[in-house]
Short mmCIF file of C-alpha atoms in Angstrom, two decimals:
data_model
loop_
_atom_site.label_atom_id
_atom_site.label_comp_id
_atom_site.label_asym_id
_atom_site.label_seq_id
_atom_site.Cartn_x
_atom_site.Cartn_y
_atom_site.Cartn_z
CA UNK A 234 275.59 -9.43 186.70
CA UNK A 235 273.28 -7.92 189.73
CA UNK A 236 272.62 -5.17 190.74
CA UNK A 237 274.04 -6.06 193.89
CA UNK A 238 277.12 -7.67 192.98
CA UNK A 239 280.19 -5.59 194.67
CA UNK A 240 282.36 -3.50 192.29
CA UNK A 241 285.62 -5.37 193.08
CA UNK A 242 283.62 -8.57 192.23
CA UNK A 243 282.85 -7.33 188.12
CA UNK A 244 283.85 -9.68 185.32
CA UNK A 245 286.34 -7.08 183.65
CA UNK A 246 287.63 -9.34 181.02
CA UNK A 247 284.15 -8.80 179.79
CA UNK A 248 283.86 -5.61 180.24
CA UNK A 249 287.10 -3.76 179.38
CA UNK A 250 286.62 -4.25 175.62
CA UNK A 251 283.46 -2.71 175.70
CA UNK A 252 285.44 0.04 177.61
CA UNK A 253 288.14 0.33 175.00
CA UNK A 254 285.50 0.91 172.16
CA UNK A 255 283.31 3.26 173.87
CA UNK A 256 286.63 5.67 173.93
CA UNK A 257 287.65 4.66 170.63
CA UNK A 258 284.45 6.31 169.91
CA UNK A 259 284.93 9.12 171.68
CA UNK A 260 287.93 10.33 170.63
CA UNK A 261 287.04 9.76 167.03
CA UNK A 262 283.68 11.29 167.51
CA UNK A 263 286.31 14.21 169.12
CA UNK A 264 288.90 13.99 166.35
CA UNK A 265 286.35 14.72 163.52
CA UNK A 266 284.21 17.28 165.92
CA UNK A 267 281.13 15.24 164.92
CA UNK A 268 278.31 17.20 165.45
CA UNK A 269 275.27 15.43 167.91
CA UNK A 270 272.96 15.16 164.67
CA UNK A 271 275.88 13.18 162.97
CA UNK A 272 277.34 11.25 166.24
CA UNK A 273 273.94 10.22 166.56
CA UNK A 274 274.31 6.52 165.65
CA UNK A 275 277.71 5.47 166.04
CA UNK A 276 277.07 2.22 167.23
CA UNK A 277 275.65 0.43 164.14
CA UNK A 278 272.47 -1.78 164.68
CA UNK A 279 271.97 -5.37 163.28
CA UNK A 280 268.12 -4.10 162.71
CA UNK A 281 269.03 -2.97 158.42
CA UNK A 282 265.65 -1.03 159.23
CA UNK A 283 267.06 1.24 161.87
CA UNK A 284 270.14 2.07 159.69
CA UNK A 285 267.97 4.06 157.45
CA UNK A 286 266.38 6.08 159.71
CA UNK A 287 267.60 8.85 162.12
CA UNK A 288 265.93 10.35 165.82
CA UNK A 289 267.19 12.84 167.87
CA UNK A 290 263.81 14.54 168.74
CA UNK A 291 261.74 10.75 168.46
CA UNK A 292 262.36 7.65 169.21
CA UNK A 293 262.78 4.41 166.79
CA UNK A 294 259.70 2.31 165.88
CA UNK A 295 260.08 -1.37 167.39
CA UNK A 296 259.46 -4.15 164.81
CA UNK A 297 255.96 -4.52 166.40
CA UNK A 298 254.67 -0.94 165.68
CA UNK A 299 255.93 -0.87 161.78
CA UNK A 300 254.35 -4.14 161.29
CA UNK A 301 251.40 -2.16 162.96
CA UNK A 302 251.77 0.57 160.58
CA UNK A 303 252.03 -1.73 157.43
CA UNK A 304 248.79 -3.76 158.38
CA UNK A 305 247.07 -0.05 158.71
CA UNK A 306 248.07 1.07 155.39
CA UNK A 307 247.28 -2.28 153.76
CA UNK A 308 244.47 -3.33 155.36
CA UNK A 309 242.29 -2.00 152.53
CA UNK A 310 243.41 -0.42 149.44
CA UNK A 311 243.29 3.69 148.93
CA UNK A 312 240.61 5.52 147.48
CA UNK A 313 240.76 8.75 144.91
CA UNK A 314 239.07 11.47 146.90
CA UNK A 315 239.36 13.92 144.24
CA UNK A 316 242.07 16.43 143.00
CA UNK A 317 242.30 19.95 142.75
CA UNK A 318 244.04 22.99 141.22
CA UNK A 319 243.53 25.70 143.97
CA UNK A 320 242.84 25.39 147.66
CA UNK A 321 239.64 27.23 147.94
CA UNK A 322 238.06 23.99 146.29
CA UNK A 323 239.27 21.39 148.37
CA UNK A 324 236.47 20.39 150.37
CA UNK A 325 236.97 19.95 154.07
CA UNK A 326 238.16 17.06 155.81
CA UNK A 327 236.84 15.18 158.98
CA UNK A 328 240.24 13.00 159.52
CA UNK A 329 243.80 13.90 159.50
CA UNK A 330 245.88 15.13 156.58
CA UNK A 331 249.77 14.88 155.52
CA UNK A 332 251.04 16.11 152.77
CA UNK A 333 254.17 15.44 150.80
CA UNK A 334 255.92 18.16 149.02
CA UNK A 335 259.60 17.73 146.52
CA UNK A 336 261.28 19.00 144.15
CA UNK A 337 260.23 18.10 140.83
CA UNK A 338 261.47 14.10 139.91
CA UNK A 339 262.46 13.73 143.59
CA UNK A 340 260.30 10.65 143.69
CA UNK A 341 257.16 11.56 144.91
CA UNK A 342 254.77 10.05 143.39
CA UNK A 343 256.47 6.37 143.23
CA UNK A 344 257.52 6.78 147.00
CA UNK A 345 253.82 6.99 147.59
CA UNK A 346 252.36 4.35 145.09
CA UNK A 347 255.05 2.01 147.87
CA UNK A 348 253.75 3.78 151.49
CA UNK A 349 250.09 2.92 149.85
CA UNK A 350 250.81 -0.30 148.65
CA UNK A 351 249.14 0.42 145.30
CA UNK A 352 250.16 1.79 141.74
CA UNK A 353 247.43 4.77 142.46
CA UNK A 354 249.63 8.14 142.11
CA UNK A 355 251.01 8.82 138.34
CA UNK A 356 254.27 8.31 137.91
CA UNK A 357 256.75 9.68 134.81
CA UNK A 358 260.40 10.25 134.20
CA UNK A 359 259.63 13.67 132.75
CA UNK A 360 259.32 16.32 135.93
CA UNK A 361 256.31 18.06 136.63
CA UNK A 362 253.68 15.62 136.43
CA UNK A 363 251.87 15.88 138.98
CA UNK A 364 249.74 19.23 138.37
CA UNK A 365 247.16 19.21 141.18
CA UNK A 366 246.46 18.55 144.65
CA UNK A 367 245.20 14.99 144.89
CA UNK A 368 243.99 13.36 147.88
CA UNK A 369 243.51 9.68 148.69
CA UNK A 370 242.24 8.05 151.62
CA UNK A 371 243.76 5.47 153.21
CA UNK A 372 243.28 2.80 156.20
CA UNK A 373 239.58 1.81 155.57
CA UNK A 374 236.11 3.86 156.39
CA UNK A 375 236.26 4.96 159.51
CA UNK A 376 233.28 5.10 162.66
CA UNK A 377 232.19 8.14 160.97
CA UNK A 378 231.85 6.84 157.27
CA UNK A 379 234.44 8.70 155.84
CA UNK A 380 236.25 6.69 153.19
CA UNK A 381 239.57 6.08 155.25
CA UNK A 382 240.53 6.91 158.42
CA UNK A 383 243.24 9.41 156.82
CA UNK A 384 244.18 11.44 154.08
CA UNK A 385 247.45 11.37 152.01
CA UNK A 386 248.09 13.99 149.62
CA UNK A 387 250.38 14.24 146.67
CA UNK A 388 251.27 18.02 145.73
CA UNK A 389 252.85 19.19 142.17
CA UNK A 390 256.35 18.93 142.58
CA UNK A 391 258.81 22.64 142.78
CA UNK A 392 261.31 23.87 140.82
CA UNK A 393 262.38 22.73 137.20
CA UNK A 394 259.23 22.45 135.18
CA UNK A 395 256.70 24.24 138.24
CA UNK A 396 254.35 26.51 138.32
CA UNK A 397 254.32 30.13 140.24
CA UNK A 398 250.58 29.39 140.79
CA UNK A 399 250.80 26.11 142.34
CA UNK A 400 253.18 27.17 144.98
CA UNK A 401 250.63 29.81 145.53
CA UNK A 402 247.98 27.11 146.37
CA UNK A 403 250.41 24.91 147.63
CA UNK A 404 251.26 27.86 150.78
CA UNK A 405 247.28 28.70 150.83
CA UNK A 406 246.25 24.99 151.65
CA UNK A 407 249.38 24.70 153.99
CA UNK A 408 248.77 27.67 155.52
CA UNK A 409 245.18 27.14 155.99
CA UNK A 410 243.97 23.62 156.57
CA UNK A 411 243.65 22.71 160.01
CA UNK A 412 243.42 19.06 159.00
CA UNK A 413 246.94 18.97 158.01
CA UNK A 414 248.89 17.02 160.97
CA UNK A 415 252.67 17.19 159.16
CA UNK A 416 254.19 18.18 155.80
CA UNK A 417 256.58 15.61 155.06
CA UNK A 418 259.60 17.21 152.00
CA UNK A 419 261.35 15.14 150.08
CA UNK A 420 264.90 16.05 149.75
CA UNK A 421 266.63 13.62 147.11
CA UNK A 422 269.14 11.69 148.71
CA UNK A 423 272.39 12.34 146.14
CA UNK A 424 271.38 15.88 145.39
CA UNK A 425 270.80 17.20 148.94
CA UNK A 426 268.96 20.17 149.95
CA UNK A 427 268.75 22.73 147.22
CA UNK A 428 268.18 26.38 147.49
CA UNK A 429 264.18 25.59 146.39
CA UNK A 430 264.42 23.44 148.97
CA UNK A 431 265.20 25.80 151.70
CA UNK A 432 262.95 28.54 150.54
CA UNK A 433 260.03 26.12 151.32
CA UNK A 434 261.34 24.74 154.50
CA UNK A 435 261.81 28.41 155.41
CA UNK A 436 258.02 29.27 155.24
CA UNK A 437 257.02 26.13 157.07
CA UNK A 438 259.35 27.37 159.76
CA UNK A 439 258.20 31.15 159.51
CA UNK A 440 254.52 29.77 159.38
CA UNK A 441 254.75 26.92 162.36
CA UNK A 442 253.79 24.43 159.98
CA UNK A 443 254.94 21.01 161.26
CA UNK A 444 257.42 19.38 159.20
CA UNK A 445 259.98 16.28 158.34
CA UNK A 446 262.19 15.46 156.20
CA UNK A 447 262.75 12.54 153.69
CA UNK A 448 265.49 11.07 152.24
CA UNK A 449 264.30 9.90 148.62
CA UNK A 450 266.25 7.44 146.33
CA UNK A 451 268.52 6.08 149.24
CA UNK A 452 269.09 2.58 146.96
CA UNK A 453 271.51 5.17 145.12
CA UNK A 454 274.14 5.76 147.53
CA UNK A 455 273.75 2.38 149.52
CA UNK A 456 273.76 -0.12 146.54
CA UNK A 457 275.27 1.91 143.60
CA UNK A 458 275.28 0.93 140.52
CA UNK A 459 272.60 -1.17 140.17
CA UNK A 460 273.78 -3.59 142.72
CA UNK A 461 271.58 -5.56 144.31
CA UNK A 462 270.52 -4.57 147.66
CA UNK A 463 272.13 -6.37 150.59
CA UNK A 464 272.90 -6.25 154.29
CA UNK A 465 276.70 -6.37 153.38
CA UNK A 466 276.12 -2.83 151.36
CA UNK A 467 273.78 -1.33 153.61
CA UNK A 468 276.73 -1.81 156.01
CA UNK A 469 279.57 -0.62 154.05
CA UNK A 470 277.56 3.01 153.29
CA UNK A 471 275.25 3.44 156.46
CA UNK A 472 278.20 5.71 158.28
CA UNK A 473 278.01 7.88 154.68
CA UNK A 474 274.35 7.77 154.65
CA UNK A 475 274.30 8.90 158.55
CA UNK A 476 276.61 11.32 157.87
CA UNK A 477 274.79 12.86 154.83
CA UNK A 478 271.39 12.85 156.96
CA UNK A 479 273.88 14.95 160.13
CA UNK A 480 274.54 16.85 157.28
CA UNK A 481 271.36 18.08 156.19
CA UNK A 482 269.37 18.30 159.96
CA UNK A 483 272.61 20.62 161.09
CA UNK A 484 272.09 22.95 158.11
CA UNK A 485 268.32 22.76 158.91
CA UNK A 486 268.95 23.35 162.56
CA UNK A 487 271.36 26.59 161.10
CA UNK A 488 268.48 28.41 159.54
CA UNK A 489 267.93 31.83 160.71
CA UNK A 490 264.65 31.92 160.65
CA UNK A 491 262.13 32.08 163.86
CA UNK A 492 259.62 29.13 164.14
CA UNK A 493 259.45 25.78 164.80
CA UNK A 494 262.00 23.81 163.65
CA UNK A 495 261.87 20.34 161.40
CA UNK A 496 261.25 17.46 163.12
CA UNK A 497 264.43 16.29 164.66
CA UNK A 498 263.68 12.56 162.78
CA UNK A 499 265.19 12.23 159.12
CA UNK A 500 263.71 8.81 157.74
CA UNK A 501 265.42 7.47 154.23
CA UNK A 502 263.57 5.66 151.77
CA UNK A 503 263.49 3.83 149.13
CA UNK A 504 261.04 2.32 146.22
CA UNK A 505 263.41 -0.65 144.69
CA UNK A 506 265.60 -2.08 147.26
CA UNK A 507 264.02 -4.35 149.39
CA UNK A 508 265.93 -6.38 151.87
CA UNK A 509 262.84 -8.94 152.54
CA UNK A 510 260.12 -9.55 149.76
CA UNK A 511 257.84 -7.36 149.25
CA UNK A 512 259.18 -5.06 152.52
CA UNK A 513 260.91 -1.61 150.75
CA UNK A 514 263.47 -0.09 152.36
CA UNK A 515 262.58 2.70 154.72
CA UNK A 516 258.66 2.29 153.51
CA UNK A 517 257.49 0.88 157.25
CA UNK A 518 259.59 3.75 159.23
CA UNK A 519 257.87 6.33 157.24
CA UNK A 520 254.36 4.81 157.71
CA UNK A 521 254.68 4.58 161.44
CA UNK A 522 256.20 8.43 161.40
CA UNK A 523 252.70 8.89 159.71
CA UNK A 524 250.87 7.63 162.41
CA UNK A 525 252.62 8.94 165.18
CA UNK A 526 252.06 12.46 163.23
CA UNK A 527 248.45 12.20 163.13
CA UNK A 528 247.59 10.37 166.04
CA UNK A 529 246.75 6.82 164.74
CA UNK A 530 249.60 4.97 166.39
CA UNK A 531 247.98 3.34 169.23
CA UNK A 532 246.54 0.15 168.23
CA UNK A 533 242.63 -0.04 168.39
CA UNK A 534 241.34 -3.29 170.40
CA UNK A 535 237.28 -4.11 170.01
CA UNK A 536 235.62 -4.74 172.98
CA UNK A 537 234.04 -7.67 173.58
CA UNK A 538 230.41 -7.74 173.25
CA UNK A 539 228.81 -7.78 175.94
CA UNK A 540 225.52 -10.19 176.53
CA UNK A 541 223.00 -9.40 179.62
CA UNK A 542 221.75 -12.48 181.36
CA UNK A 543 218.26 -12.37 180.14
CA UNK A 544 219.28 -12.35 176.48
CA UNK A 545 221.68 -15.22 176.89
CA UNK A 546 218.61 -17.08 178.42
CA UNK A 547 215.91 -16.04 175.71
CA UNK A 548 214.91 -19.00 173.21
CA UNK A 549 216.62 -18.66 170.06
CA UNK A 550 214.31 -18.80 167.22
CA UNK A 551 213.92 -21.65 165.21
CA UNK A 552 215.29 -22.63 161.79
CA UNK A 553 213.47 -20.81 159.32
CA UNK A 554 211.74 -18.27 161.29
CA UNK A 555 212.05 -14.68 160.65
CA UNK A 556 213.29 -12.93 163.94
CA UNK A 557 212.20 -9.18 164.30
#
């Protein structure tokens, strides 16, 4: 239908049905007093991607920007920068820095072995292995010559099994690094937020630390059991899984605290259910949240090289000789 095609003249056997759901919506949306967060996505998307990840604050990568962000976290395998204990000896940075924070046995470390594409991070079933700050560098040397381009770092996980003096040096480097573009906090997806959790999303807030959450462990609610992942069972729970992720940004929103809030962008993840071979659900949303955080979205085109007239007419030398 145009634009200009009169009102009288509209194909309303067409269009009454997509009338009657769009109230349907609204008065169940009305019925249940749905909050915005968790009315968000009603209208459920073929794309199983989009389904895992919810924006009120951003908007949803296309397919063409999270291929974009796979081939820049692929492209070369990370580096080991080095590790630390305490933030006064992390040596300074030249490119951008996010850091992921949890709960101990939220996931962590696997989730980031999957959003690097390499078995790099230590993993183990018993919390609280991670015990230091470890950075890795990721996306190839850059113009400068620093190893990658930008900096993922793993912290030692809170709660059962932590530390009082690594959430000391966990607030000093988050506190202090002006590198750091966005603290990403894993919340685990069947546990929910947890007063730990809180406490630290609390201080990022009172200390206008950027900040996101992310849903670990989503395979758990959307394919339980053990069952293999499908587009039939990511339909059946994506309204619980929306609901849950409502859930959490409301309370978040509720906080009585003074700062800036979370991101308004809750991305769910997960390290063993793939949809498509060797694609892990949730993994490409997160890496293009990444990029938008620190700036390394836009796609980087060479330019051509550029020959003057002269040196297109010079003789080449011949075969053999040494050209200075």
């Amino acid at each position: 239908m145009s634009y200009s095609q009169p009102y009288d003249e509209v194909n309303w056997s067409k269009a009454l049905p997509i009338l009657r759901q769009a109230q349907q919506i609204s008065i169940a949306c009305s019925r249940r007093h749905i909050s915005s967060r968790e009315s968000a996505k009603v209208a459920v998307s073929p794309d199983p991607e989009s389904l895992v990840s919810f924006h009120w604050d951003t908007v949803p990568p296309t397919s063409k920007q999270r291929r974009h962000a796979e081939q820049f976290f692929l492209r070369q395998a990370p580096k080991i920068l080095y590790s630390s204990s305490t933030f006064l000896n992390v040596p300074k940075g030249k490119v951008p820095e996010v850091a992921f924070l949890g709960r101990s046995n939220v996931g962590k470390s696997s989730l980031l072995n999957r959003l690097m594409g390499k078995n790099i991070c230590h993993t183990s079933r018993n919390p609280g292995r991670t015990k230091t700050m470890n950075f890795f560098a990721v996306g190839g040397e850059d113009e400068e010559g620093s190893p990658g381009r930008l900096t993922v770092l793993d912290m030692p996980g809170y709660g059962h099994k932590s530390r009082t003096e690594w959430g000391e040096e966990i607030m000093k480097y988050l506190v202090g690094r002006r590198q750091l573009s966005r603290a990403f906090v894993l919340i685990d997806t069947m546990h929910g937020l947890k007063r730990s959790d809180e406490a630290l999303l609390q201080a990022l807030r009172e200390n206008a630390i950027s900040h996101q959450v992310v849903l670990s462990k989503v395979d758990r609610l959307l394919f339980p059991n053990n069952r293999k992942a499908s587009k039939q069972l990511l339909g059946r729970h994506a309204e619980t899984l929306q609901e849950r992720a409502g859930s959490i940004g409301s309370h978040l929103d509720a906080l009585d605290v003074e700062g800036p809030k979370a991101l308004g962008e809750i991305l769910a993840c997960s390290t063993t259910a793939s949809l498509e071979r060797g694609h892990f659900l949730g993994i490409n949303n997160l890496r293009w949240s990444i990029l938008a955080a620190t700036g390394l979205h836009e796609v980087r085109r060479q330019p051509p090289a550029v020959t003057s007239t002269l040196e297109s007419l010079a003789p080449k030398p011949a075969t053999g000789e040494i050209s200075f």
